[in-house]
PDB file of C-alpha atoms in Angstrom:
ATOM      1  CA  MET C   1     103.961  84.504  77.532  1.00 55.00           C
ATOM      2  CA  ASP C   2     102.872  81.709  79.805  1.00 56.00           C
ATOM      3  CA  MET C   3     104.717  80.675  82.564  1.00 58.00           C
ATOM      4  CA  GLN C   4     103.935  79.829  85.782  1.00 56.00           C
ATOM      5  CA  SER C   5     106.285  77.660  88.769  1.00 57.00           C
ATOM      6  CA  SER C   6     106.665  77.972  91.820  1.00 64.00           C
ATOM      7  CA  LYS C   7     109.449  80.834  90.856  1.00 82.00           C
ATOM      8  CA  GLY C   8     107.170  83.232  90.146  1.00 92.00           C
ATOM      9  CA  SER C   9     104.326  83.497  87.069  1.00 95.00           C
ATOM     10  CA  LEU C  10     104.943  86.187  84.201  1.00 97.00           C
ATOM     11  CA  ILE C  11     101.863  85.638  81.696  1.00 97.00           C
ATOM     12  CA  THR C  12     101.130  88.571  78.344  1.00 98.00           C
ATOM     13  CA  THR C  13      98.590  89.499  77.271  1.00 98.00           C
ATOM     14  CA  ILE C  14      97.696  91.119  73.880  1.00 98.00           C
ATOM     15  CA  GLU C  15      94.096  92.380  72.405  1.00 97.00           C
ATOM     16  CA  ASN C  16      93.438  95.325  70.789  1.00 97.00           C
ATOM     17  CA  ASN C  17      97.602  96.981  70.677  1.00 97.00           C
ATOM     18  CA  ILE C  18      98.225  96.628  73.405  1.00 98.00           C
ATOM     19  CA  ALA C  19     100.493  94.354  75.831  1.00 98.00           C
ATOM     20  CA  THR C  20      99.516  93.819  79.600  1.00 98.00           C
ATOM     21  CA  VAL C  21     102.338  92.398  81.624  1.00 98.00           C
ATOM     22  CA  GLU C  22     102.202  89.867  84.983  1.00 98.00           C
ATOM     23  CA  PHE C  23     104.080  89.267  86.910  1.00 98.00           C
ATOM     24  CA  GLY C  24     103.536  86.704  89.987  1.00 97.00           C
ATOM     25  CA  HIS C  25     105.278  85.322  93.221  1.00 96.00           C
ATOM     26  CA  PRO C  26     103.702  83.706  95.733  1.00 94.00           C
ATOM     27  CA  ALA C  27     106.144  85.786  98.230  1.00 93.00           C
ATOM     28  CA  SER C  28     104.642  88.864  98.181  1.00 94.00           C
ATOM     29  CA  ASN C  29     105.060  88.840  93.995  1.00 96.00           C
ATOM     30  CA  SER C  30     109.175  89.358  94.940  1.00 94.00           C
ATOM     31  CA  PHE C  31     111.528  88.764  92.267  1.00 95.00           C
ATOM     32  CA  PRO C  32     114.059  86.246  91.951  1.00 93.00           C
ATOM     33  CA  ARG C  33     116.480  86.878  89.517  1.00 92.00           C
ATOM     34  CA  SER C  34     115.261  83.762  87.585  1.00 94.00           C
ATOM     35  CA  LEU C  35     112.008  85.749  86.785  1.00 95.00           C
ATOM     36  CA  LEU C  36     114.065  89.699  87.153  1.00 95.00           C
ATOM     37  CA  ASP C  37     115.026  88.314  84.025  1.00 96.00           C
ATOM     38  CA  LEU C  38     112.163  86.020  83.016  1.00 97.00           C
ATOM     39  CA  LEU C  39     109.335  90.226  82.270  1.00 98.00           C
ATOM     40  CA  THR C  40     113.213  91.839  81.194  1.00 98.00           C
ATOM     41  CA  SER C  41     113.613  89.356  78.400  1.00 98.00           C
ATOM     42  CA  GLU C  42     109.147  90.154  77.314  1.00 98.00           C
ATOM     43  CA  ILE C  43     110.037  93.195  78.016  1.00 98.00           C
ATOM     44  CA  ASN C  44     112.403  94.004  75.419  1.00 98.00           C
ATOM     45  CA  THR C  45     110.611  91.242  72.928  1.00 98.00           C
ATOM     46  CA  LEU C  46     107.250  92.989  73.938  1.00 98.00           C
ATOM     47  CA  SER C  47     109.344  96.879  72.577  1.00 98.00           C
ATOM     48  CA  GLY C  48     110.203  94.075  68.743  1.00 97.00           C
ATOM     49  CA  ASN C  49     106.607  93.648  68.539  1.00 98.00           C
ATOM     50  CA  ASP C  50     104.683  95.642  65.342  1.00 96.00           C
ATOM     51  CA  THR C  51     101.434  94.435  66.883  1.00 97.00           C
ATOM     52  CA  VAL C  52     102.288  95.982  70.714  1.00 98.00           C
ATOM     53  CA  ASN C  53     101.405  99.788  70.983  1.00 97.00           C
ATOM     54  CA  VAL C  54     101.413  99.865  74.737  1.00 98.00           C
ATOM     55  CA  ILE C  55     102.362  98.231  77.128  1.00 98.00           C
ATOM     56  CA  VAL C  56     100.414  97.319  80.850  1.00 98.00           C
ATOM     57  CA  LEU C  57     102.921  96.051  83.621  1.00 98.00           C
ATOM     58  CA  LYS C  58     100.601  94.683  87.038  1.00 98.00           C
ATOM     59  CA  SER C  59     101.277  92.244  89.385  1.00 98.00           C
ATOM     60  CA  LYS C  60      99.552  89.091  89.970  1.00 97.00           C
ATOM     61  CA  GLY C  61      96.411  89.072  93.370  1.00 95.00           C
ATOM     62  CA  THR C  62      95.202  92.159  95.599  1.00 95.00           C
ATOM     63  CA  ALA C  63      97.352  91.953  98.685  1.00 94.00           C
ATOM     64  CA  ALA C  64     101.193  94.018  97.652  1.00 97.00           C
ATOM     65  CA  PHE C  65     102.392  94.930  94.257  1.00 98.00           C
ATOM     66  CA  CYS C  66     106.144  93.772  94.406  1.00 97.00           C
ATOM     67  CA  ALA C  67     108.273  93.306  97.322  1.00 95.00           C
ATOM     68  CA  GLY C  68     111.569  93.982  95.841  1.00 93.00           C
ATOM     69  CA  ALA C  69     114.213  91.460  95.970  1.00 90.00           C
ATOM     70  CA  SER C  70     113.769  87.817  97.096  1.00 89.00           C
ATOM     71  CA  PHE C  71     114.897  86.979 100.813  1.00 83.00           C
ATOM     72  CA  ASP C  72     116.413  83.732  99.702  1.00 84.00           C
ATOM     73  CA  GLU C  73     117.580  84.847  97.209  1.00 88.00           C
ATOM     74  CA  LEU C  74     119.832  87.650  98.625  1.00 84.00           C
ATOM     75  CA  LEU C  75     120.644  85.061 101.778  1.00 83.00           C
ATOM     76  CA  ALA C  76     121.771  83.128  99.732  1.00 86.00           C
ATOM     77  CA  VAL C  77     124.563  84.882  97.918  1.00 89.00           C
ATOM     78  CA  SER C  78     127.826  84.821  98.764  1.00 88.00           C
ATOM     79  CA  ASN C  79     130.642  86.590  97.772  1.00 90.00           C
ATOM     80  CA  GLN C  80     130.783  89.367  95.009  1.00 89.00           C
ATOM     81  CA  GLU C  81     130.377  88.014  91.675  1.00 90.00           C
ATOM     82  CA  GLU C  82     126.609  86.471  92.712  1.00 90.00           C
ATOM     83  CA  GLY C  83     126.351  89.416  94.916  1.00 89.00           C
ATOM     84  CA  LEU C  84     126.592  91.744  91.704  1.00 92.00           C
ATOM     85  CA  GLU C  85     125.271  89.201  89.622  1.00 92.00           C
ATOM     86  CA  PHE C  86     121.954  89.054  91.517  1.00 90.00           C
ATOM     87  CA  PHE C  87     121.617  92.872  91.723  1.00 92.00           C
ATOM     88  CA  SER C  88     122.165  93.469  88.044  1.00 96.00           C
ATOM     89  CA  GLY C  89     119.130  91.879  87.218  1.00 95.00           C
ATOM     90  CA  PHE C  90     117.274  95.259  88.328  1.00 96.00           C
ATOM     91  CA  ALA C  91     119.741  97.214  86.659  1.00 97.00           C
ATOM     92  CA  HIS C  92     118.695  94.543  84.006  1.00 98.00           C
ATOM     93  CA  LEU C  93     115.215  94.697  84.130  1.00 98.00           C
ATOM     94  CA  ILE C  94     114.911  98.877  84.224  1.00 98.00           C
ATOM     95  CA  ASN C  95     117.384  99.704  81.146  1.00 98.00           C
ATOM     96  CA  ALA C  96     114.969  97.354  79.288  1.00 98.00           C
ATOM     97  CA  MET C  97     111.855  99.309  80.261  1.00 98.00           C
ATOM     98  CA  ARG C  98     113.674 103.185  79.487  1.00 98.00           C
ATOM     99  CA  ARG C  99     114.943 101.189  76.617  1.00 98.00           C
ATOM    100  CA  CYS C 100     111.829  99.863  75.526  1.00 98.00           C
ATOM    101  CA  SER C 101     110.521 101.605  72.596  1.00 98.00           C
ATOM    102  CA  LYS C 102     106.593 100.957  73.652  1.00 98.00           C
ATOM    103  CA  LEU C 103     104.764 103.355  76.573  1.00 98.00           C
ATOM    104  CA  ILE C 104     104.933 101.071  79.421  1.00 98.00           C
ATOM    105  CA  ILE C 105     101.785 102.264  81.877  1.00 98.00           C
ATOM    106  CA  GLY C 106     101.439 100.552  85.728  1.00 98.00           C
ATOM    107  CA  ARG C 107      99.637  99.331  87.534  1.00 98.00           C
ATOM    108  CA  ILE C 108     100.296  99.932  90.814  1.00 98.00           C
ATOM    109  CA  HIS C 109      97.158  98.450  93.015  1.00 98.00           C
ATOM    110  CA  GLY C 110      99.672  96.976  96.821  1.00 98.00           C
ATOM    111  CA  LYS C 111     102.454  97.697  98.293  1.00 98.00           C
ATOM    112  CA  ALA C 112     105.150  98.265  96.571  1.00 98.00           C
ATOM    113  CA  VAL C 113     109.346  98.117  98.285  1.00 97.00           C
ATOM    114  CA  GLY C 114     112.403  98.079  97.793  1.00 96.00           C
ATOM    115  CA  GLY C 115     112.671  97.320  94.123  1.00 96.00           C
ATOM    116  CA  GLY C 116     108.618  97.563  93.586  1.00 97.00           C
ATOM    117  CA  VAL C 117     109.133 100.920  94.015  1.00 98.00           C
ATOM    118  CA  GLY C 118     112.359 101.019  91.413  1.00 98.00           C
ATOM    119  CA  ILE C 119     109.748  99.169  89.118  1.00 98.00           C
ATOM    120  CA  ALA C 120     107.337 101.930  89.843  1.00 98.00           C
ATOM    121  CA  ALA C 121     109.337 105.329  88.853  1.00 98.00           C
ATOM    122  CA  ALA C 122     110.573 103.214  85.542  1.00 98.00           C
ATOM    123  CA  CYS C 123     107.791 102.971  83.583  1.00 98.00           C
ATOM    124  CA  ASP C 124     106.371 105.549  82.118  1.00 98.00           C
ATOM    125  CA  TYR C 125     103.238 106.887  83.477  1.00 98.00           C
ATOM    126  CA  VAL C 126     101.398 105.180  86.405  1.00 98.00           C
ATOM    127  CA  PHE C 127      97.795 104.003  88.100  1.00 98.00           C
ATOM    128  CA  ALA C 128      97.686 103.468  91.465  1.00 98.00           C
ATOM    129  CA  THR C 129      95.383 102.390  94.726  1.00 98.00           C
ATOM    130  CA  ALA C 130      94.757 104.556  97.414  1.00 98.00           C
ATOM    131  CA  ASN C 131      96.151 101.626  99.533  1.00 96.00           C
ATOM    132  CA  ALA C 132     100.016 101.688  97.424  1.00 98.00           C
ATOM    133  CA  SER C 133     101.772 102.521  99.980  1.00 98.00           C
ATOM    134  CA  ILE C 134     105.278 102.067  99.412  1.00 98.00           C
ATOM    135  CA  LYS C 135     108.705 101.926 101.210  1.00 98.00           C
ATOM    136  CA  LEU C 136     112.131 101.473 100.937  1.00 97.00           C
ATOM    137  CA  SER C 137     113.882  99.498 103.452  1.00 93.00           C
ATOM    138  CA  GLU C 138     117.412  98.772 102.014  1.00 94.00           C
ATOM    139  CA  LEU C 139     119.301 100.761 104.664  1.00 94.00           C
ATOM    140  CA  ALA C 140     117.867  99.203 107.459  1.00 91.00           C
ATOM    141  CA  ILE C 141     118.712  95.485 106.714  1.00 89.00           C
ATOM    142  CA  GLY C 142     122.534  97.690 105.704  1.00 90.00           C
ATOM    143  CA  ILE C 143     122.655  97.510 102.216  1.00 93.00           C
ATOM    144  CA  GLY C 144     120.876 100.860 100.337  1.00 94.00           C
ATOM    145  CA  PRO C 145     118.657 101.166  96.471  1.00 96.00           C
ATOM    146  CA  PHE C 146     121.657 102.302  94.651  1.00 97.00           C
ATOM    147  CA  VAL C 147     120.377 100.175  91.998  1.00 97.00           C
ATOM    148  CA  ILE C 148     116.679 101.523  91.386  1.00 98.00           C
ATOM    149  CA  GLU C 149     118.067 105.652  92.999  1.00 98.00           C
ATOM    150  CA  PRO C 150     118.313 106.591  89.228  1.00 98.00           C
ATOM    151  CA  ALA C 151     115.064 105.755  88.205  1.00 98.00           C
ATOM    152  CA  VAL C 152     113.252 107.026  91.846  1.00 98.00           C
ATOM    153  CA  SER C 153     114.731 110.161  91.209  1.00 98.00           C
ATOM    154  CA  ARG C 154     114.234 110.820  88.437  1.00 98.00           C
ATOM    155  CA  LYS C 155     110.090 110.484  89.791  1.00 98.00           C
ATOM    156  CA  ILE C 156     110.112 112.375  93.052  1.00 98.00           C
ATOM    157  CA  GLY C 157     114.052 114.757  93.059  1.00 98.00           C
ATOM    158  CA  LYS C 158     116.957 113.641  94.709  1.00 98.00           C
ATOM    159  CA  THR C 159     114.804 115.349  98.765  1.00 98.00           C
ATOM    160  CA  ALA C 160     111.968 113.049  98.048  1.00 98.00           C
ATOM    161  CA  MET C 161     114.562 110.333  97.344  1.00 98.00           C
ATOM    162  CA  THR C 162     116.436 111.087 100.156  1.00 98.00           C
ATOM    163  CA  GLU C 163     113.573 111.719 102.828  1.00 97.00           C
ATOM    164  CA  MET C 164     112.627 107.594 101.627  1.00 98.00           C
ATOM    165  CA  THR C 165     115.689 106.371 101.990  1.00 98.00           C
ATOM    166  CA  LEU C 166     117.459 107.823 105.352  1.00 98.00           C
ATOM    167  CA  ALA C 167     113.176 106.934 106.957  1.00 97.00           C
ATOM    168  CA  ALA C 168     113.468 103.006 105.473  1.00 95.00           C
ATOM    169  CA  HIS C 169     111.060 102.189 108.565  1.00 94.00           C
ATOM    170  CA  GLU C 170     108.667 104.117 107.834  1.00 97.00           C
ATOM    171  CA  TRP C 171     106.068 103.942 104.831  1.00 98.00           C
ATOM    172  CA  LYS C 172     104.658 106.305 102.134  1.00 98.00           C
ATOM    173  CA  SER C 173     100.888 107.002 102.006  1.00 98.00           C
ATOM    174  CA  ALA C 174      99.668 106.231  98.419  1.00 98.00           C
ATOM    175  CA  THR C 175      98.863 109.931  98.090  1.00 98.00           C
ATOM    176  CA  TRP C 176     102.570 110.738  99.518  1.00 98.00           C
ATOM    177  CA  ALA C 177     103.661 109.072  96.200  1.00 98.00           C
ATOM    178  CA  GLN C 178     101.758 111.102  94.091  1.00 98.00           C
ATOM    179  CA  GLN C 179     101.948 114.638  95.376  1.00 98.00           C
ATOM    180  CA  LYS C 180     105.955 113.839  94.607  1.00 98.00           C
ATOM    181  CA  GLY C 181     104.901 112.543  90.930  1.00 98.00           C
ATOM    182  CA  LEU C 182     105.528 108.787  91.858  1.00 98.00           C
ATOM    183  CA  TYR C 183     102.014 108.511  90.935  1.00 98.00           C
ATOM    184  CA  ALA C 184      99.845 110.344  87.980  1.00 98.00           C
ATOM    185  CA  ALA C 185      96.810 109.752  89.583  1.00 98.00           C
ATOM    186  CA  VAL C 186      95.137 107.080  93.135  1.00 98.00           C
ATOM    187  CA  PHE C 187      92.266 105.296  93.318  1.00 98.00           C
ATOM    188  CA  GLU C 188      89.724 104.475  95.351  1.00 98.00           C
ATOM    189  CA  THR C 189      89.232 101.089  94.549  1.00 97.00           C
ATOM    190  CA  ALA C 190      90.736  98.232  92.432  1.00 97.00           C
ATOM    191  CA  GLU C 191      87.386  98.248  89.702  1.00 98.00           C
ATOM    192  CA  LEU C 192      88.341 102.033  88.978  1.00 98.00           C
ATOM    193  CA  LEU C 193      91.792 101.875  89.590  1.00 98.00           C
ATOM    194  CA  ASP C 194      90.991  98.574  86.166  1.00 98.00           C
ATOM    195  CA  ASN C 195      88.500 101.544  84.312  1.00 98.00           C
ATOM    196  CA  ALA C 196      90.904 103.669  84.053  1.00 98.00           C
ATOM    197  CA  ILE C 197      94.177 102.302  82.815  1.00 98.00           C
ATOM    198  CA  ALA C 198      91.867 100.866  79.873  1.00 98.00           C
ATOM    199  CA  ASP C 199      90.549 103.829  78.959  1.00 98.00           C
ATOM    200  CA  PHE C 200      93.462 105.464  79.110  1.00 98.00           C
ATOM    201  CA  SER C 201      95.496 102.406  77.335  1.00 98.00           C
ATOM    202  CA  SER C 202      92.846 102.764  74.775  1.00 98.00           C
ATOM    203  CA  LYS C 203      93.222 106.004  74.221  1.00 98.00           C
ATOM    204  CA  LEU C 204      96.815 105.663  73.561  1.00 98.00           C
ATOM    205  CA  ALA C 205      97.169 102.826  71.680  1.00 97.00           C
ATOM    206  CA  SER C 206      94.791 104.838  68.768  1.00 97.00           C
ATOM    207  CA  TYR C 207      97.885 107.265  69.193  1.00 98.00           C
ATOM    208  CA  ASN C 208     100.710 107.920  66.134  1.00 97.00           C
ATOM    209  CA  PRO C 209     102.889 104.396  66.788  1.00 96.00           C
ATOM    210  CA  ASP C 210     105.455 106.888  65.368  1.00 97.00           C
ATOM    211  CA  ALA C 211     104.374 110.129  67.462  1.00 98.00           C
ATOM    212  CA  LEU C 212     104.432 107.239  71.193  1.00 97.00           C
ATOM    213  CA  LEU C 213     108.383 106.166  70.081  1.00 97.00           C
ATOM    214  CA  GLU C 214     109.913 109.189  69.564  1.00 98.00           C
ATOM    215  CA  MET C 215     107.332 110.977  72.842  1.00 98.00           C
ATOM    216  CA  LYS C 216     109.860 108.250  74.811  1.00 98.00           C
ATOM    217  CA  LYS C 217     112.718 108.947  73.635  1.00 97.00           C
ATOM    218  CA  VAL C 218     112.118 112.851  74.208  1.00 98.00           C
ATOM    219  CA  ILE C 219     110.814 111.515  78.140  1.00 97.00           C
ATOM    220  CA  TRP C 220     114.185 109.197  78.592  1.00 98.00           C
ATOM    221  CA  GLU C 221     116.134 111.380  77.991  1.00 97.00           C
ATOM    222  CA  GLY C 222     120.107 112.278  78.935  1.00 97.00           C
ATOM    223  CA  THR C 223     119.349 108.787  80.843  1.00 98.00           C
ATOM    224  CA  GLU C 224     121.945 106.257  78.534  1.00 96.00           C
ATOM    225  CA  ASP C 225     124.287 106.333  81.284  1.00 98.00           C
ATOM    226  CA  TRP C 226     122.527 104.306  83.352  1.00 98.00           C
ATOM    227  CA  GLU C 227     123.218 101.310  81.189  1.00 97.00           C
ATOM    228  CA  SER C 228     127.182 101.205  83.175  1.00 97.00           C
ATOM    229  CA  LEU C 229     125.631 102.794  86.073  1.00 98.00           C
ATOM    230  CA  LEU C 230     123.302 100.834  87.828  1.00 97.00           C
ATOM    231  CA  LEU C 231     125.675  98.013  86.993  1.00 97.00           C
ATOM    232  CA  GLU C 232     127.955  99.896  89.007  1.00 96.00           C
ATOM    233  CA  ARG C 233     124.953 100.511  91.270  1.00 97.00           C
ATOM    234  CA  ALA C 234     124.461  96.128  91.589  1.00 95.00           C
ATOM    235  CA  ALA C 235     128.332  96.265  93.058  1.00 95.00           C
ATOM    236  CA  ILE C 236     127.889  98.209  95.302  1.00 94.00           C
ATOM    237  CA  THR C 237     124.854  96.562  97.367  1.00 93.00           C
ATOM    238  CA  GLY C 238     126.019  93.114  95.982  1.00 91.00           C
ATOM    239  CA  GLN C 239     129.178  93.423  98.026  1.00 92.00           C
ATOM    240  CA  LEU C 240     127.462  95.685 101.469  1.00 92.00           C
ATOM    241  CA  VAL C 241     124.744  92.360 101.387  1.00 90.00           C
ATOM    242  CA  LEU C 242     128.281  89.958 102.069  1.00 90.00           C
ATOM    243  CA  SER C 243     128.196  92.321 105.037  1.00 88.00           C
ATOM    244  CA  ASP C 244     127.306  89.940 109.192  1.00 87.00           C
ATOM    245  CA  PHE C 245     124.934  93.384 109.038  1.00 88.00           C
ATOM    246  CA  THR C 246     123.424  92.176 106.536  1.00 86.00           C
ATOM    247  CA  LYS C 247     122.652  88.101 106.929  1.00 81.00           C
ATOM    248  CA  LYS C 248     121.820  88.630 109.694  1.00 84.00           C
ATOM    249  CA  ALA C 249     118.651  91.456 109.610  1.00 82.00           C
ATOM    250  CA  LEU C 250     117.628  89.401 106.346  1.00 77.00           C
ATOM    251  CA  THR C 251     117.195  86.319 108.636  1.00 77.00           C
ATOM    252  CA  GLN C 252     115.217  89.180 111.752  1.00 77.00           C
ATOM    253  CA  PHE C 253     113.247  90.446 108.872  1.00 68.00           C
ATOM    254  CA  LYS C 254     112.278  86.879 107.364  1.00 63.00           C
ATOM    255  CA  LYS C 255     111.157  85.789 110.620  1.00 58.00           C
TER     256      LYS C 255
END
């Protein structure tokens, strides 16, 4: 797939049984709902592609990895149905990554906020640069990281998730994220990062595909209830985003 527009871009290349999926958006690689749907669809398609053994998920550019949900679309939500519809986009994406028959390697080259942290947590193995700080700022704008919480808690534990959530103003370093288990390895430069990903993904892609599939099932064992849980969480967030507090906070954040 090769899609580029004002609503973002999504480019997939397949080589040596490795699919590299790159998403991008002019606003710090944030996600409007249309881009979320495209990425979800692409993950589902690659899951059924017999020529692919491993997926590398990355974002465009050299600045932020992902700023989470599109502020413009959040501000445009006018009722509970629209709120549920928007936040279910992240629910569907995380579930697609969880169900995907291929192991997903995350390339986190810069800061990740909110839904960006959730995407990193939904990867099976994550490499990052030293400037790939993370933050869950949702409480500061009147909502909460409800949809992504199961994925993040599964990776770093409930205590660290709580620390991030309540300190909504605070960035956590890439070293902190590695110590908590979100990142498997951290590198000083993007070049070192890419070399490590190329080496790791090549090795992984050379293994028995059936063994990789069975390992994927084991890794995500016990998360079957996420099909309904994440949509229930989306409904909570979709209601909170309608509050005057959130509308005012989002407006301030955009300035």
